[in-house]
Amino acid sequence: MSYDPPRPAGRLLLTPEDKDAPARVRRLRGLGLGERSEPAFDAFADRLAEVAAAPYSMVNFIDEEQQFFAGLHTPDGGAKGAGLAAAREGGELELGRYMARDHGFCPHVVVRRKALVLEDVCDYPRFAGNPVVDEFGVRSYLGAPLIDRTGIALGTICVVDVEPRPWGQAGLRTIKSMAAELVERLERREGVHGI
């Protein structure tokens, strides 16, 4: 696996090179995904947060430049609008619908094409320097890729917490199962969008 050169920031940050991004973008556009939020994706994120007992969850589609949270759950139900910025106010994580590709852990999941469990991101030097750790206080992550029938990783589903979390094997099974469920739903869109 190759990586983009480190960014000239305070910490070493290695965002994985994503050679599949152009094909992913074509596939997402063909399915009508990745450009607007939908109530069904927000409902899925709400259910994912409930099942995982996590304060934040996302359905995330990734293109060459950014991540788009088509489904988003936050503890207060906020950030359902189309705000471009993600900000931290009063110590609470506040997410908008878009995030830079070099923020967070979902781009790693898409490139790896495997689930990622980080019970405490600070235990992993490669991930501890990610901007979401300092900017938003993210301490725990659990995500799985959304790989469709064509073999393209369209994006991810994930849950995050501001406290370390022992996700364990049960969490891993849950995130993988819910990813498979969402992929089935996404593939039903093909007839609607003429693919």
PDB file of N, CA, C and O in Angstrom, residues 97-137:
ATOM      1  N   ARG A  97     -21.936  18.094   7.340  1.00  0.00           N
ATOM      2  CA  ARG A  97     -22.086  16.982   6.390  1.00  0.00           C
ATOM      3  C   ARG A  97     -20.812  16.664   5.622  1.00  0.00           C
ATOM      4  O   ARG A  97     -20.715  15.621   5.009  1.00  0.00           O
ATOM      5  N   TYR A  98     -19.835  17.570   5.599  1.00  0.00           N
ATOM      6  CA  TYR A  98     -18.620  17.372   4.826  1.00  0.00           C
ATOM      7  C   TYR A  98     -17.400  17.412   5.736  1.00  0.00           C
ATOM      8  O   TYR A  98     -17.371  18.157   6.706  1.00  0.00           O
ATOM      9  N   MET A  99     -16.392  16.624   5.355  1.00  0.00           N
ATOM     10  CA  MET A  99     -15.129  16.645   6.073  1.00  0.00           C
ATOM     11  C   MET A  99     -14.022  16.394   5.046  1.00  0.00           C
ATOM     12  O   MET A  99     -14.209  15.625   4.094  1.00  0.00           O
ATOM     13  N   ALA A 100     -12.885  17.005   5.258  1.00  0.00           N
ATOM     14  CA  ALA A 100     -11.736  16.795   4.372  1.00  0.00           C
ATOM     15  C   ALA A 100     -11.362  15.317   4.352  1.00  0.00           C
ATOM     16  O   ALA A 100     -11.543  14.595   5.334  1.00  0.00           O
ATOM     17  N   ARG A 101     -10.816  14.876   3.243  1.00  0.00           N
ATOM     18  CA  ARG A 101     -10.443  13.473   3.083  1.00  0.00           C
ATOM     19  C   ARG A 101      -9.332  13.051   4.044  1.00  0.00           C
ATOM     20  O   ARG A 101      -9.218  11.883   4.398  1.00  0.00           O
ATOM     21  N   ASP A 102      -8.512  14.005   4.485  1.00  0.00           N
ATOM     22  CA  ASP A 102      -7.417  13.638   5.392  1.00  0.00           C
ATOM     23  C   ASP A 102      -7.811  13.709   6.864  1.00  0.00           C
ATOM     24  O   ASP A 102      -6.965  13.550   7.732  1.00  0.00           O
ATOM     25  N   HIS A 103      -9.088  13.922   7.148  1.00  0.00           N
ATOM     26  CA  HIS A 103      -9.594  13.913   8.524  1.00  0.00           C
ATOM     27  C   HIS A 103     -10.321  12.590   8.769  1.00  0.00           C
ATOM     28  O   HIS A 103     -11.015  12.089   7.895  1.00  0.00           O
ATOM     29  N   GLY A 104     -10.173  12.071   9.942  1.00  0.00           N
ATOM     30  CA  GLY A 104     -10.914  10.864  10.304  1.00  0.00           C
ATOM     31  C   GLY A 104     -10.263   9.592   9.805  1.00  0.00           C
ATOM     32  O   GLY A 104      -9.167   9.591   9.243  1.00  0.00           O
ATOM     33  N   PHE A 105     -10.988   8.511  10.015  1.00  0.00           N
ATOM     34  CA  PHE A 105     -10.439   7.182   9.776  1.00  0.00           C
ATOM     35  C   PHE A 105     -11.131   6.439   8.633  1.00  0.00           C
ATOM     36  O   PHE A 105     -10.642   5.421   8.173  1.00  0.00           O
ATOM     37  N   CYS A 106     -12.269   6.956   8.163  1.00  0.00           N
ATOM     38  CA  CYS A 106     -13.003   6.290   7.082  1.00  0.00           C
ATOM     39  C   CYS A 106     -12.187   6.149   5.792  1.00  0.00           C
ATOM     40  O   CYS A 106     -12.289   5.112   5.133  1.00  0.00           O
ATOM     41  N   PRO A 107     -11.373   7.141   5.394  1.00  0.00           N
ATOM     42  CA  PRO A 107     -10.563   6.926   4.191  1.00  0.00           C
ATOM     43  C   PRO A 107      -9.632   5.717   4.309  1.00  0.00           C
ATOM     44  O   PRO A 107      -9.377   5.029   3.321  1.00  0.00           O
ATOM     45  N   HIS A 108      -9.160   5.418   5.509  1.00  0.00           N
ATOM     46  CA  HIS A 108      -8.333   4.231   5.723  1.00  0.00           C
ATOM     47  C   HIS A 108      -9.157   2.960   5.516  1.00  0.00           C
ATOM     48  O   HIS A 108      -8.687   1.996   4.926  1.00  0.00           O
ATOM     49  N   VAL A 109     -10.394   2.969   5.999  1.00  0.00           N
ATOM     50  CA  VAL A 109     -11.271   1.805   5.864  1.00  0.00           C
ATOM     51  C   VAL A 109     -11.569   1.538   4.394  1.00  0.00           C
ATOM     52  O   VAL A 109     -11.550   0.391   3.944  1.00  0.00           O
ATOM     53  N   VAL A 110     -11.835   2.599   3.628  1.00  0.00           N
ATOM     54  CA  VAL A 110     -12.147   2.438   2.206  1.00  0.00           C
ATOM     55  C   VAL A 110     -10.957   1.860   1.450  1.00  0.00           C
ATOM     56  O   VAL A 110     -11.109   0.943   0.648  1.00  0.00           O
ATOM     57  N   VAL A 111      -9.770   2.378   1.699  1.00  0.00           N
ATOM     58  CA  VAL A 111      -8.587   1.891   0.991  1.00  0.00           C
ATOM     59  C   VAL A 111      -8.224   0.475   1.445  1.00  0.00           C
ATOM     60  O   VAL A 111      -7.899  -0.380   0.623  1.00  0.00           O
ATOM     61  N   ARG A 112      -8.312   0.205   2.733  1.00  0.00           N
ATOM     62  CA  ARG A 112      -8.001  -1.132   3.275  1.00  0.00           C
ATOM     63  C   ARG A 112      -9.044  -2.168   2.866  1.00  0.00           C
ATOM     64  O   ARG A 112      -8.760  -3.349   2.825  1.00  0.00           O
ATOM     65  N   ARG A 113     -10.293  -1.683   2.678  1.00  0.00           N
ATOM     66  CA  ARG A 113     -11.417  -2.549   2.321  1.00  0.00           C
ATOM     67  C   ARG A 113     -11.728  -3.548   3.435  1.00  0.00           C
ATOM     68  O   ARG A 113     -12.236  -4.628   3.205  1.00  0.00           O
ATOM     69  N   LYS A 114     -11.396  -3.154   4.662  1.00  0.00           N
ATOM     70  CA  LYS A 114     -11.652  -3.985   5.838  1.00  0.00           C
ATOM     71  C   LYS A 114     -12.128  -3.095   6.979  1.00  0.00           C
ATOM     72  O   LYS A 114     -11.789  -1.916   7.047  1.00  0.00           O
ATOM     73  N   ALA A 115     -12.866  -3.701   7.883  1.00  0.00           N
ATOM     74  CA  ALA A 115     -13.324  -2.978   9.073  1.00  0.00           C
ATOM     75  C   ALA A 115     -12.118  -2.534   9.897  1.00  0.00           C
ATOM     76  O   ALA A 115     -11.044  -3.142   9.842  1.00  0.00           O
ATOM     77  N   LEU A 116     -12.324  -1.470  10.647  1.00  0.00           N
ATOM     78  CA  LEU A 116     -11.256  -0.930  11.490  1.00  0.00           C
ATOM     79  C   LEU A 116     -11.826  -0.689  12.880  1.00  0.00           C
ATOM     80  O   LEU A 116     -12.851  -0.032  13.031  1.00  0.00           O
ATOM     81  N   VAL A 117     -11.148  -1.252  13.882  1.00  0.00           N
ATOM     82  CA  VAL A 117     -11.549  -1.094  15.276  1.00  0.00           C
ATOM     83  C   VAL A 117     -10.423  -0.361  16.002  1.00  0.00           C
ATOM     84  O   VAL A 117      -9.299  -0.857  16.069  1.00  0.00           O
ATOM     85  N   LEU A 118     -10.739   0.825  16.513  1.00  0.00           N
ATOM     86  CA  LEU A 118      -9.787   1.591  17.314  1.00  0.00           C
ATOM     87  C   LEU A 118     -10.456   1.877  18.649  1.00  0.00           C
ATOM     88  O   LEU A 118     -11.244   2.816  18.771  1.00  0.00           O
ATOM     89  N   GLU A 119     -10.168   1.041  19.633  1.00  0.00           N
ATOM     90  CA  GLU A 119     -10.820   1.206  20.932  1.00  0.00           C
ATOM     91  C   GLU A 119     -10.346   2.479  21.623  1.00  0.00           C
ATOM     92  O   GLU A 119     -11.113   3.128  22.312  1.00  0.00           O
ATOM     93  N   ASP A 120      -9.066   2.820  21.426  1.00  0.00           N
ATOM     94  CA  ASP A 120      -8.536   4.106  21.881  1.00  0.00           C
ATOM     95  C   ASP A 120      -7.538   4.547  20.821  1.00  0.00           C
ATOM     96  O   ASP A 120      -6.447   3.976  20.712  1.00  0.00           O
ATOM     97  N   VAL A 121      -7.913   5.544  20.027  1.00  0.00           N
ATOM     98  CA  VAL A 121      -7.056   5.962  18.914  1.00  0.00           C
ATOM     99  C   VAL A 121      -5.677   6.402  19.394  1.00  0.00           C
ATOM    100  O   VAL A 121      -4.709   6.308  18.635  1.00  0.00           O
ATOM    101  N   CYS A 122      -5.572   6.834  20.636  1.00  0.00           N
ATOM    102  CA  CYS A 122      -4.278   7.284  21.157  1.00  0.00           C
ATOM    103  C   CYS A 122      -3.295   6.135  21.337  1.00  0.00           C
ATOM    104  O   CYS A 122      -2.093   6.363  21.497  1.00  0.00           O
ATOM    105  N   ASP A 123      -3.770   4.903  21.296  1.00  0.00           N
ATOM    106  CA  ASP A 123      -2.896   3.743  21.393  1.00  0.00           C
ATOM    107  C   ASP A 123      -2.202   3.428  20.062  1.00  0.00           C
ATOM    108  O   ASP A 123      -1.350   2.545  20.007  1.00  0.00           O
ATOM    109  N   TYR A 124      -2.561   4.122  18.990  1.00  0.00           N
ATOM    110  CA  TYR A 124      -2.053   3.846  17.651  1.00  0.00           C
ATOM    111  C   TYR A 124      -1.398   5.105  17.099  1.00  0.00           C
ATOM    112  O   TYR A 124      -2.109   6.014  16.643  1.00  0.00           O
ATOM    113  N   PRO A 125      -0.069   5.196  17.118  1.00  0.00           N
ATOM    114  CA  PRO A 125       0.596   6.410  16.649  1.00  0.00           C
ATOM    115  C   PRO A 125       0.156   6.855  15.255  1.00  0.00           C
ATOM    116  O   PRO A 125       0.032   8.035  14.992  1.00  0.00           O
ATOM    117  N   ARG A 126      -0.105   5.909  14.388  1.00  0.00           N
ATOM    118  CA  ARG A 126      -0.529   6.248  13.023  1.00  0.00           C
ATOM    119  C   ARG A 126      -1.845   7.010  13.015  1.00  0.00           C
ATOM    120  O   ARG A 126      -2.077   7.853  12.166  1.00  0.00           O
ATOM    121  N   PHE A 127      -2.740   6.707  13.943  1.00  0.00           N
ATOM    122  CA  PHE A 127      -4.063   7.320  13.965  1.00  0.00           C
ATOM    123  C   PHE A 127      -4.192   8.425  15.011  1.00  0.00           C
ATOM    124  O   PHE A 127      -5.046   9.286  14.896  1.00  0.00           O
ATOM    125  N   ALA A 128      -3.341   8.411  16.023  1.00  0.00           N
ATOM    126  CA  ALA A 128      -3.444   9.396  17.107  1.00  0.00           C
ATOM    127  C   ALA A 128      -3.208  10.814  16.616  1.00  0.00           C
ATOM    128  O   ALA A 128      -3.717  11.773  17.202  1.00  0.00           O
ATOM    129  N   GLY A 129      -2.451  10.983  15.528  1.00  0.00           N
ATOM    130  CA  GLY A 129      -2.166  12.307  14.998  1.00  0.00           C
ATOM    131  C   GLY A 129      -3.222  12.839  14.053  1.00  0.00           C
ATOM    132  O   GLY A 129      -3.079  13.938  13.521  1.00  0.00           O
ATOM    133  N   ASN A 130      -4.294  12.091  13.831  1.00  0.00           N
ATOM    134  CA  ASN A 130      -5.330  12.546  12.919  1.00  0.00           C
ATOM    135  C   ASN A 130      -5.994  13.804  13.465  1.00  0.00           C
ATOM    136  O   ASN A 130      -6.238  13.906  14.677  1.00  0.00           O
ATOM    137  N   PRO A 131      -6.321  14.772  12.619  1.00  0.00           N
ATOM    138  CA  PRO A 131      -6.923  16.021  13.093  1.00  0.00           C
ATOM    139  C   PRO A 131      -8.190  15.854  13.929  1.00  0.00           C
ATOM    140  O   PRO A 131      -8.455  16.671  14.810  1.00  0.00           O
ATOM    141  N   VAL A 132      -8.970  14.802  13.717  1.00  0.00           N
ATOM    142  CA  VAL A 132     -10.210  14.656  14.496  1.00  0.00           C
ATOM    143  C   VAL A 132      -9.932  14.379  15.970  1.00  0.00           C
ATOM    144  O   VAL A 132     -10.792  14.620  16.808  1.00  0.00           O
ATOM    145  N   VAL A 133      -8.744  13.900  16.283  1.00  0.00           N
ATOM    146  CA  VAL A 133      -8.406  13.629  17.677  1.00  0.00           C
ATOM    147  C   VAL A 133      -8.283  14.951  18.440  1.00  0.00           C
ATOM    148  O   VAL A 133      -8.933  15.138  19.469  1.00  0.00           O
ATOM    149  N   ASP A 134      -7.478  15.862  17.926  1.00  0.00           N
ATOM    150  CA  ASP A 134      -7.290  17.147  18.610  1.00  0.00           C
ATOM    151  C   ASP A 134      -8.451  18.110  18.384  1.00  0.00           C
ATOM    152  O   ASP A 134      -8.887  18.792  19.300  1.00  0.00           O
ATOM    153  N   GLU A 135      -8.955  18.179  17.149  1.00  0.00           N
ATOM    154  CA  GLU A 135      -9.989  19.160  16.833  1.00  0.00           C
ATOM    155  C   GLU A 135     -11.351  18.812  17.424  1.00  0.00           C
ATOM    156  O   GLU A 135     -12.108  19.696  17.802  1.00  0.00           O
ATOM    157  N   PHE A 136     -11.685  17.526  17.463  1.00  0.00           N
ATOM    158  CA  PHE A 136     -13.023  17.121  17.892  1.00  0.00           C
ATOM    159  C   PHE A 136     -13.039  16.226  19.115  1.00  0.00           C
ATOM    160  O   PHE A 136     -14.096  15.874  19.611  1.00  0.00           O
ATOM    161  N   GLY A 137     -11.860  15.797  19.570  1.00  0.00           N
ATOM    162  CA  GLY A 137     -11.807  14.955  20.754  1.00  0.00           C
ATOM    163  C   GLY A 137     -12.180  13.506  20.522  1.00  0.00           C
ATOM    164  O   GLY A 137     -12.512  12.791  21.464  1.00  0.00           O
TER     165      GLY A 137
END
